[in-house]
């Protein structure tokens, strides 16, 4: 699950402590991604107009890969502004 934009350092530290000395590598890839927020009562229709993916059963707090235009992107249904997102 994604984290808040201001929590990257704290979350990285928390996960690092959990990894400990196991054979694992933790990498912050935040800079490799961008975020586009689509919110409001028409958000589903807007996304559906540019995607072949089905957004009708996309529950809050879920995340999945979807087609958007010519690209495959990760869509996460989460918003804290009181609207669909």
PDB file of N, CA and C in Angstrom:
ATOM      1  N   UNK A   1       0.846  -1.176   0.000  1.00  0.00           N
ATOM      2  CA  UNK A   1       0.000   0.000   0.000  1.00  0.00           C
ATOM      3  C   UNK A   1       0.884   1.229   0.000  1.00  0.00           C
ATOM      4  N   UNK A   2       0.548   2.198  -0.810  1.00  0.00           N
ATOM      5  CA  UNK A   2       1.312   3.431  -0.837  1.00  0.00           C
ATOM      6  C   UNK A   2       1.283   4.148   0.512  1.00  0.00           C
ATOM      7  N   UNK A   3       2.246   4.996   0.694  1.00  0.00           N
ATOM      8  CA  UNK A   3       2.342   5.773   1.916  1.00  0.00           C
ATOM      9  C   UNK A   3       2.119   7.243   1.604  1.00  0.00           C
ATOM     10  N   UNK A   4       1.931   8.031   2.628  1.00  0.00           N
ATOM     11  CA  UNK A   4       1.781   9.474   2.436  1.00  0.00           C
ATOM     12  C   UNK A   4       3.067  10.074   1.901  1.00  0.00           C
ATOM     13  N   UNK A   5       2.945  11.125   1.111  1.00  0.00           N
ATOM     14  CA  UNK A   5       4.116  11.715   0.453  1.00  0.00           C
ATOM     15  C   UNK A   5       5.151  12.245   1.438  1.00  0.00           C
ATOM     16  N   UNK A   6       4.745  12.617   2.628  1.00  0.00           N
ATOM     17  CA  UNK A   6       5.687  13.164   3.605  1.00  0.00           C
ATOM     18  C   UNK A   6       6.291  12.090   4.513  1.00  0.00           C
ATOM     19  N   UNK A   7       5.981  10.836   4.276  1.00  0.00           N
ATOM     20  CA  UNK A   7       6.392   9.768   5.194  1.00  0.00           C
ATOM     21  C   UNK A   7       7.496   8.866   4.651  1.00  0.00           C
ATOM     22  N   UNK A   8       8.068   9.181   3.521  1.00  0.00           N
ATOM     23  CA  UNK A   8       9.040   8.297   2.877  1.00  0.00           C
ATOM     24  C   UNK A   8      10.199   7.929   3.789  1.00  0.00           C
ATOM     25  N   UNK A   9      10.825   8.920   4.407  1.00  0.00           N
ATOM     26  CA  UNK A   9      11.994   8.670   5.263  1.00  0.00           C
ATOM     27  C   UNK A   9      11.610   7.824   6.470  1.00  0.00           C
ATOM     28  N   UNK A  10      10.514   8.152   7.107  1.00  0.00           N
ATOM     29  CA  UNK A  10      10.075   7.394   8.280  1.00  0.00           C
ATOM     30  C   UNK A  10       9.744   5.954   7.911  1.00  0.00           C
ATOM     31  N   UNK A  11       9.022   5.757   6.812  1.00  0.00           N
ATOM     32  CA  UNK A  11       8.658   4.411   6.394  1.00  0.00           C
ATOM     33  C   UNK A  11       9.887   3.602   5.993  1.00  0.00           C
ATOM     34  N   UNK A  12      10.834   4.229   5.298  1.00  0.00           N
ATOM     35  CA  UNK A  12      12.070   3.547   4.905  1.00  0.00           C
ATOM     36  C   UNK A  12      12.812   3.061   6.143  1.00  0.00           C
ATOM     37  N   UNK A  13      12.905   3.912   7.149  1.00  0.00           N
ATOM     38  CA  UNK A  13      13.574   3.542   8.397  1.00  0.00           C
ATOM     39  C   UNK A  13      12.852   2.384   9.087  1.00  0.00           C
ATOM     40  N   UNK A  14      11.537   2.451   9.155  1.00  0.00           N
ATOM     41  CA  UNK A  14      10.744   1.396   9.798  1.00  0.00           C
ATOM     42  C   UNK A  14      10.924   0.055   9.085  1.00  0.00           C
ATOM     43  N   UNK A  15      10.858   0.059   7.766  1.00  0.00           N
ATOM     44  CA  UNK A  15      11.014  -1.186   7.008  1.00  0.00           C
ATOM     45  C   UNK A  15      12.443  -1.704   7.124  1.00  0.00           C
ATOM     46  N   UNK A  16      13.438  -0.806   7.096  1.00  0.00           N
ATOM     47  CA  UNK A  16      14.842  -1.211   7.238  1.00  0.00           C
ATOM     48  C   UNK A  16      15.078  -1.967   8.531  1.00  0.00           C
ATOM     49  N   UNK A  17      14.466  -1.497   9.600  1.00  0.00           N
ATOM     50  CA  UNK A  17      14.619  -2.180  10.887  1.00  0.00           C
ATOM     51  C   UNK A  17      14.008  -3.571  10.840  1.00  0.00           C
ATOM     52  N   UNK A  18      12.933  -3.738  10.086  1.00  0.00           N
ATOM     53  CA  UNK A  18      12.306  -5.043   9.955  1.00  0.00           C
ATOM     54  C   UNK A  18      13.122  -6.000   9.112  1.00  0.00           C
ATOM     55  N   UNK A  19      13.838  -5.470   8.113  1.00  0.00           N
ATOM     56  CA  UNK A  19      14.675  -6.300   7.252  1.00  0.00           C
ATOM     57  C   UNK A  19      15.878  -6.798   8.036  1.00  0.00           C
ATOM     58  N   UNK A  20      16.447  -5.931   8.858  1.00  0.00           N
ATOM     59  CA  UNK A  20      17.590  -6.317   9.685  1.00  0.00           C
ATOM     60  C   UNK A  20      18.751  -6.812   8.843  1.00  0.00           C
ATOM     61  N   UNK A  21      19.326  -7.956   9.227  1.00  0.00           N
ATOM     62  CA  UNK A  21      20.485  -8.482   8.502  1.00  0.00           C
ATOM     63  C   UNK A  21      20.093  -9.612   7.542  1.00  0.00           C
ATOM     64  N   UNK A  22      18.830  -9.698   7.211  1.00  0.00           N
ATOM     65  CA  UNK A  22      18.394 -10.701   6.234  1.00  0.00           C
ATOM     66  C   UNK A  22      18.966 -10.372   4.866  1.00  0.00           C
ATOM     67  N   UNK A  23      18.930 -11.348   3.994  1.00  0.00           N
ATOM     68  CA  UNK A  23      19.428 -11.141   2.635  1.00  0.00           C
ATOM     69  C   UNK A  23      18.351 -10.463   1.794  1.00  0.00           C
ATOM     70  N   UNK A  24      18.223  -9.198   1.999  1.00  0.00           N
ATOM     71  CA  UNK A  24      17.232  -8.406   1.277  1.00  0.00           C
ATOM     72  C   UNK A  24      17.791  -7.008   1.062  1.00  0.00           C
ATOM     73  N   UNK A  25      17.318  -6.364   0.038  1.00  0.00           N
ATOM     74  CA  UNK A  25      17.730  -5.002  -0.266  1.00  0.00           C
ATOM     75  C   UNK A  25      16.477  -4.137  -0.314  1.00  0.00           C
ATOM     76  N   UNK A  26      16.526  -3.030   0.362  1.00  0.00           N
ATOM     77  CA  UNK A  26      15.435  -2.067   0.362  1.00  0.00           C
ATOM     78  C   UNK A  26      15.874  -0.872  -0.464  1.00  0.00           C
ATOM     79  N   UNK A  27      15.088  -0.524  -1.459  1.00  0.00           N
ATOM     80  CA  UNK A  27      15.432   0.597  -2.338  1.00  0.00           C
ATOM     81  C   UNK A  27      14.255   1.555  -2.410  1.00  0.00           C
ATOM     82  N   UNK A  28      14.537   2.832  -2.269  1.00  0.00           N
ATOM     83  CA  UNK A  28      13.515   3.861  -2.405  1.00  0.00           C
ATOM     84  C   UNK A  28      13.411   4.218  -3.885  1.00  0.00           C
ATOM     85  N   UNK A  29      12.308   3.853  -4.513  1.00  0.00           N
ATOM     86  CA  UNK A  29      12.108   4.113  -5.937  1.00  0.00           C
ATOM     87  C   UNK A  29      11.104   5.246  -6.162  1.00  0.00           C
ATOM     88  N   UNK A  30      10.867   6.017  -5.134  1.00  0.00           N
ATOM     89  CA  UNK A  30       9.875   7.094  -5.202  1.00  0.00           C
ATOM     90  C   UNK A  30      10.100   8.016  -6.397  1.00  0.00           C
ATOM     91  N   UNK A  31      11.345   8.375  -6.652  1.00  0.00           N
ATOM     92  CA  UNK A  31      11.649   9.303  -7.729  1.00  0.00           C
ATOM     93  C   UNK A  31      11.380   8.753  -9.127  1.00  0.00           C
ATOM     94  N   UNK A  32      11.138   7.463  -9.242  1.00  0.00           N
ATOM     95  CA  UNK A  32      10.889   6.848 -10.548  1.00  0.00           C
ATOM     96  C   UNK A  32       9.421   6.896 -10.949  1.00  0.00           C
ATOM     97  N   UNK A  33       8.573   7.401 -10.076  1.00  0.00           N
ATOM     98  CA  UNK A  33       7.139   7.383 -10.330  1.00  0.00           C
ATOM     99  C   UNK A  33       6.526   8.772 -10.204  1.00  0.00           C
ATOM    100  N   UNK A  34       5.402   8.938 -10.849  1.00  0.00           N
ATOM    101  CA  UNK A  34       4.622  10.168 -10.746  1.00  0.00           C
ATOM    102  C   UNK A  34       3.214   9.795 -10.302  1.00  0.00           C
ATOM    103  N   UNK A  35       2.484  10.751  -9.792  1.00  0.00           N
ATOM    104  CA  UNK A  35       1.122  10.508  -9.329  1.00  0.00           C
ATOM    105  C   UNK A  35       0.188  11.477 -10.032  1.00  0.00           C
ATOM    106  N   UNK A  36      -0.926  10.950 -10.497  1.00  0.00           N
ATOM    107  CA  UNK A  36      -1.978  11.761 -11.077  1.00  0.00           C
ATOM    108  C   UNK A  36      -3.251  11.430 -10.321  1.00  0.00           C
ATOM    109  N   UNK A  37      -3.812  12.402  -9.639  1.00  0.00           N
ATOM    110  CA  UNK A  37      -5.031  12.185  -8.868  1.00  0.00           C
ATOM    111  C   UNK A  37      -6.260  12.529  -9.687  1.00  0.00           C
ATOM    112  N   UNK A  38      -7.186  11.589  -9.776  1.00  0.00           N
ATOM    113  CA  UNK A  38      -8.458  11.819 -10.457  1.00  0.00           C
ATOM    114  C   UNK A  38      -9.533  11.600  -9.408  1.00  0.00           C
ATOM    115  N   UNK A  39     -10.217  12.672  -8.998  1.00  0.00           N
ATOM    116  CA  UNK A  39     -11.190  12.581  -7.912  1.00  0.00           C
ATOM    117  C   UNK A  39     -12.485  13.273  -8.286  1.00  0.00           C
ATOM    118  N   UNK A  40     -13.528  12.923  -7.586  1.00  0.00           N
ATOM    119  CA  UNK A  40     -14.809  13.577  -7.787  1.00  0.00           C
ATOM    120  C   UNK A  40     -15.866  12.613  -8.269  1.00  0.00           C
ATOM    121  N   UNK A  41     -17.082  13.079  -8.340  1.00  0.00           N
ATOM    122  CA  UNK A  41     -18.204  12.206  -8.674  1.00  0.00           C
ATOM    123  C   UNK A  41     -18.132  11.612 -10.080  1.00  0.00           C
ATOM    124  N   UNK A  42     -17.367  12.213 -10.984  1.00  0.00           N
ATOM    125  CA  UNK A  42     -17.248  11.688 -12.347  1.00  0.00           C
ATOM    126  C   UNK A  42     -15.939  10.954 -12.589  1.00  0.00           C
ATOM    127  N   UNK A  43     -15.152  10.712 -11.528  1.00  0.00           N
ATOM    128  CA  UNK A  43     -13.826  10.114 -11.706  1.00  0.00           C
ATOM    129  C   UNK A  43     -13.886   8.753 -12.387  1.00  0.00           C
ATOM    130  N   UNK A  44     -14.839   7.930 -12.013  1.00  0.00           N
ATOM    131  CA  UNK A  44     -14.959   6.612 -12.640  1.00  0.00           C
ATOM    132  C   UNK A  44     -15.240   6.697 -14.122  1.00  0.00           C
ATOM    133  N   UNK A  45     -16.140   7.592 -14.501  1.00  0.00           N
ATOM    134  CA  UNK A  45     -16.479   7.753 -15.911  1.00  0.00           C
ATOM    135  C   UNK A  45     -15.302   8.322 -16.704  1.00  0.00           C
ATOM    136  N   UNK A  46     -14.564   9.236 -16.093  1.00  0.00           N
ATOM    137  CA  UNK A  46     -13.396   9.819 -16.761  1.00  0.00           C
ATOM    138  C   UNK A  46     -12.363   8.728 -17.037  1.00  0.00           C
ATOM    139  N   UNK A  47     -12.043   7.936 -16.018  1.00  0.00           N
ATOM    140  CA  UNK A  47     -11.062   6.867 -16.200  1.00  0.00           C
ATOM    141  C   UNK A  47     -11.552   5.831 -17.199  1.00  0.00           C
ATOM    142  N   UNK A  48     -12.822   5.491 -17.118  1.00  0.00           N
ATOM    143  CA  UNK A  48     -13.377   4.490 -18.020  1.00  0.00           C
ATOM    144  C   UNK A  48     -13.310   4.951 -19.473  1.00  0.00           C
ATOM    145  N   UNK A  49     -13.371   6.269 -19.699  1.00  0.00           N
ATOM    146  CA  UNK A  49     -13.334   6.786 -21.069  1.00  0.00           C
ATOM    147  C   UNK A  49     -11.958   6.660 -21.721  1.00  0.00           C
ATOM    148  N   UNK A  50     -10.907   6.447 -20.935  1.00  0.00           N
ATOM    149  CA  UNK A  50      -9.551   6.324 -21.486  1.00  0.00           C
ATOM    150  C   UNK A  50      -8.914   4.972 -21.179  1.00  0.00           C
ATOM    151  N   UNK A  51      -9.722   4.029 -20.693  1.00  0.00           N
ATOM    152  CA  UNK A  51      -9.188   2.733 -20.299  1.00  0.00           C
ATOM    153  C   UNK A  51     -10.134   1.604 -20.681  1.00  0.00           C
ATOM    154  N   UNK A  52      -9.554   0.451 -20.980  1.00  0.00           N
ATOM    155  CA  UNK A  52     -10.343  -0.757 -21.225  1.00  0.00           C
ATOM    156  C   UNK A  52     -10.568  -1.535 -19.931  1.00  0.00           C
ATOM    157  N   UNK A  53      -9.903  -1.127 -18.855  1.00  0.00           N
ATOM    158  CA  UNK A  53     -10.027  -1.815 -17.567  1.00  0.00           C
ATOM    159  C   UNK A  53     -11.391  -1.548 -16.947  1.00  0.00           C
ATOM    160  N   UNK A  54     -11.836  -2.466 -16.092  1.00  0.00           N
ATOM    161  CA  UNK A  54     -13.126  -2.340 -15.427  1.00  0.00           C
ATOM    162  C   UNK A  54     -12.924  -1.685 -14.057  1.00  0.00           C
ATOM    163  N   UNK A  55     -13.496  -0.503 -13.875  1.00  0.00           N
ATOM    164  CA  UNK A  55     -13.374   0.215 -12.611  1.00  0.00           C
ATOM    165  C   UNK A  55     -14.613   0.066 -11.735  1.00  0.00           C
ATOM    166  N   UNK A  56     -15.602  -0.706 -12.181  1.00  0.00           N
ATOM    167  CA  UNK A  56     -16.865  -0.802 -11.451  1.00  0.00           C
ATOM    168  C   UNK A  56     -16.719  -1.513 -10.102  1.00  0.00           C
ATOM    169  N   UNK A  57     -15.800  -2.448  -9.970  1.00  0.00           N
ATOM    170  CA  UNK A  57     -15.604  -3.177  -8.709  1.00  0.00           C
ATOM    171  C   UNK A  57     -14.221  -2.882  -8.139  1.00  0.00           C
ATOM    172  N   UNK A  58     -13.854  -1.628  -8.120  1.00  0.00           N
ATOM    173  CA  UNK A  58     -12.538  -1.195  -7.648  1.00  0.00           C
ATOM    174  C   UNK A  58     -12.726  -0.607  -6.258  1.00  0.00           C
ATOM    175  N   UNK A  59     -12.599  -1.436  -5.234  1.00  0.00           N
ATOM    176  CA  UNK A  59     -12.891  -1.033  -3.863  1.00  0.00           C
ATOM    177  C   UNK A  59     -11.842  -0.080  -3.298  1.00  0.00           C
ATOM    178  N   UNK A  60     -12.268   0.746  -2.343  1.00  0.00           N
ATOM    179  CA  UNK A  60     -11.383   1.684  -1.646  1.00  0.00           C
ATOM    180  C   UNK A  60     -10.222   0.923  -1.006  1.00  0.00           C
ATOM    181  N   UNK A  61      -9.023   1.464  -1.117  1.00  0.00           N
ATOM    182  CA  UNK A  61      -7.841   0.871  -0.506  1.00  0.00           C
ATOM    183  C   UNK A  61      -7.205  -0.228  -1.334  1.00  0.00           C
ATOM    184  N   UNK A  62      -7.709  -0.477  -2.533  1.00  0.00           N
ATOM    185  CA  UNK A  62      -7.117  -1.503  -3.379  1.00  0.00           C
ATOM    186  C   UNK A  62      -6.227  -0.862  -4.427  1.00  0.00           C
ATOM    187  N   UNK A  63      -5.336  -1.662  -4.985  1.00  0.00           N
ATOM    188  CA  UNK A  63      -4.379  -1.184  -5.971  1.00  0.00           C
ATOM    189  C   UNK A  63      -4.174  -2.287  -6.993  1.00  0.00           C
ATOM    190  N   UNK A  64      -4.106  -1.908  -8.271  1.00  0.00           N
ATOM    191  CA  UNK A  64      -3.889  -2.914  -9.311  1.00  0.00           C
ATOM    192  C   UNK A  64      -3.384  -2.245 -10.583  1.00  0.00           C
ATOM    193  N   UNK A  65      -2.838  -3.062 -11.477  1.00  0.00           N
ATOM    194  CA  UNK A  65      -2.389  -2.568 -12.763  1.00  0.00           C
ATOM    195  C   UNK A  65      -3.588  -2.443 -13.689  1.00  0.00           C
ATOM    196  N   UNK A  66      -3.666  -1.324 -14.413  1.00  0.00           N
ATOM    197  CA  UNK A  66      -4.753  -1.083 -15.359  1.00  0.00           C
ATOM    198  C   UNK A  66      -4.176  -0.485 -16.636  1.00  0.00           C
ATOM    199  N   UNK A  67      -4.911  -0.640 -17.718  1.00  0.00           N
ATOM    200  CA  UNK A  67      -4.552   0.021 -18.965  1.00  0.00           C
ATOM    201  C   UNK A  67      -5.069   1.443 -18.908  1.00  0.00           C
ATOM    202  N   UNK A  68      -4.225   2.381 -19.280  1.00  0.00           N
ATOM    203  CA  UNK A  68      -4.622   3.789 -19.326  1.00  0.00           C
ATOM    204  C   UNK A  68      -4.034   4.376 -20.596  1.00  0.00           C
ATOM    205  N   UNK A  69      -4.888   4.619 -21.573  1.00  0.00           N
ATOM    206  CA  UNK A  69      -4.378   5.048 -22.871  1.00  0.00           C
ATOM    207  C   UNK A  69      -3.520   3.948 -23.458  1.00  0.00           C
ATOM    208  N   UNK A  70      -2.274   4.276 -23.790  1.00  0.00           N
ATOM    209  CA  UNK A  70      -1.353   3.295 -24.362  1.00  0.00           C
ATOM    210  C   UNK A  70      -0.423   2.675 -23.323  1.00  0.00           C
ATOM    211  N   UNK A  71      -0.611   2.985 -22.070  1.00  0.00           N
ATOM    212  CA  UNK A  71       0.300   2.527 -21.019  1.00  0.00           C
ATOM    213  C   UNK A  71      -0.407   1.615 -20.021  1.00  0.00           C
ATOM    214  N   UNK A  72       0.374   0.821 -19.335  1.00  0.00           N
ATOM    215  CA  UNK A  72      -0.113   0.069 -18.186  1.00  0.00           C
ATOM    216  C   UNK A  72       0.401   0.801 -16.954  1.00  0.00           C
ATOM    217  N   UNK A  73      -0.500   1.168 -16.047  1.00  0.00           N
ATOM    218  CA  UNK A  73      -0.145   1.960 -14.862  1.00  0.00           C
ATOM    219  C   UNK A  73      -0.714   1.298 -13.613  1.00  0.00           C
ATOM    220  N   UNK A  74      -0.181   1.668 -12.470  1.00  0.00           N
ATOM    221  CA  UNK A  74      -0.733   1.201 -11.205  1.00  0.00           C
ATOM    222  C   UNK A  74      -1.775   2.206 -10.752  1.00  0.00           C
ATOM    223  N   UNK A  75      -2.990   1.720 -10.554  1.00  0.00           N
ATOM    224  CA  UNK A  75      -4.074   2.559 -10.047  1.00  0.00           C
ATOM    225  C   UNK A  75      -4.358   2.146  -8.609  1.00  0.00           C
ATOM    226  N   UNK A  76      -4.475   3.125  -7.750  1.00  0.00           N
ATOM    227  CA  UNK A  76      -4.767   2.882  -6.343  1.00  0.00           C
ATOM    228  C   UNK A  76      -5.984   3.701  -5.974  1.00  0.00           C
ATOM    229  N   UNK A  77      -6.984   3.041  -5.443  1.00  0.00           N
ATOM    230  CA  UNK A  77      -8.213   3.748  -5.082  1.00  0.00           C
ATOM    231  C   UNK A  77      -8.095   4.222  -3.642  1.00  0.00           C
ATOM    232  N   UNK A  78      -7.701   5.465  -3.494  1.00  0.00           N
ATOM    233  CA  UNK A  78      -7.573   6.061  -2.174  1.00  0.00           C
ATOM    234  C   UNK A  78      -7.687   7.576  -2.323  1.00  0.00           C
ATOM    235  N   UNK A  79      -8.465   8.174  -1.477  1.00  0.00           N
ATOM    236  CA  UNK A  79      -8.582   9.619  -1.456  1.00  0.00           C
ATOM    237  C   UNK A  79      -9.047  10.035  -0.064  1.00  0.00           C
ATOM    238  N   UNK A  80      -8.644  11.195   0.330  1.00  0.00           N
ATOM    239  CA  UNK A  80      -9.031  11.693   1.662  1.00  0.00           C
ATOM    240  C   UNK A  80      -9.724  13.038   1.547  1.00  0.00           C
ATOM    241  N   UNK A  81     -10.362  13.296   0.414  1.00  0.00           N
ATOM    242  CA  UNK A  81     -11.021  14.571   0.215  1.00  0.00           C
ATOM    243  C   UNK A  81     -12.549  14.432   0.224  1.00  0.00           C
ATOM    244  N   UNK A  82     -13.035  13.248   0.581  1.00  0.00           N
ATOM    245  CA  UNK A  82     -14.481  13.056   0.692  1.00  0.00           C
ATOM    246  C   UNK A  82     -15.183  12.737  -0.606  1.00  0.00           C
ATOM    247  N   UNK A  83     -14.444  12.471  -1.653  1.00  0.00           N
ATOM    248  CA  UNK A  83     -15.014  12.123  -2.943  1.00  0.00           C
ATOM    249  C   UNK A  83     -14.448  10.792  -3.411  1.00  0.00           C
ATOM    250  N   UNK A  84     -15.042  10.253  -4.459  1.00  0.00           N
ATOM    251  CA  UNK A  84     -14.452   9.081  -5.089  1.00  0.00           C
ATOM    252  C   UNK A  84     -13.097   9.460  -5.645  1.00  0.00           C
ATOM    253  N   UNK A  85     -12.170   8.523  -5.650  1.00  0.00           N
ATOM    254  CA  UNK A  85     -10.854   8.818  -6.205  1.00  0.00           C
ATOM    255  C   UNK A  85     -10.205   7.562  -6.689  1.00  0.00           C
TER     256      UNK A  85
END
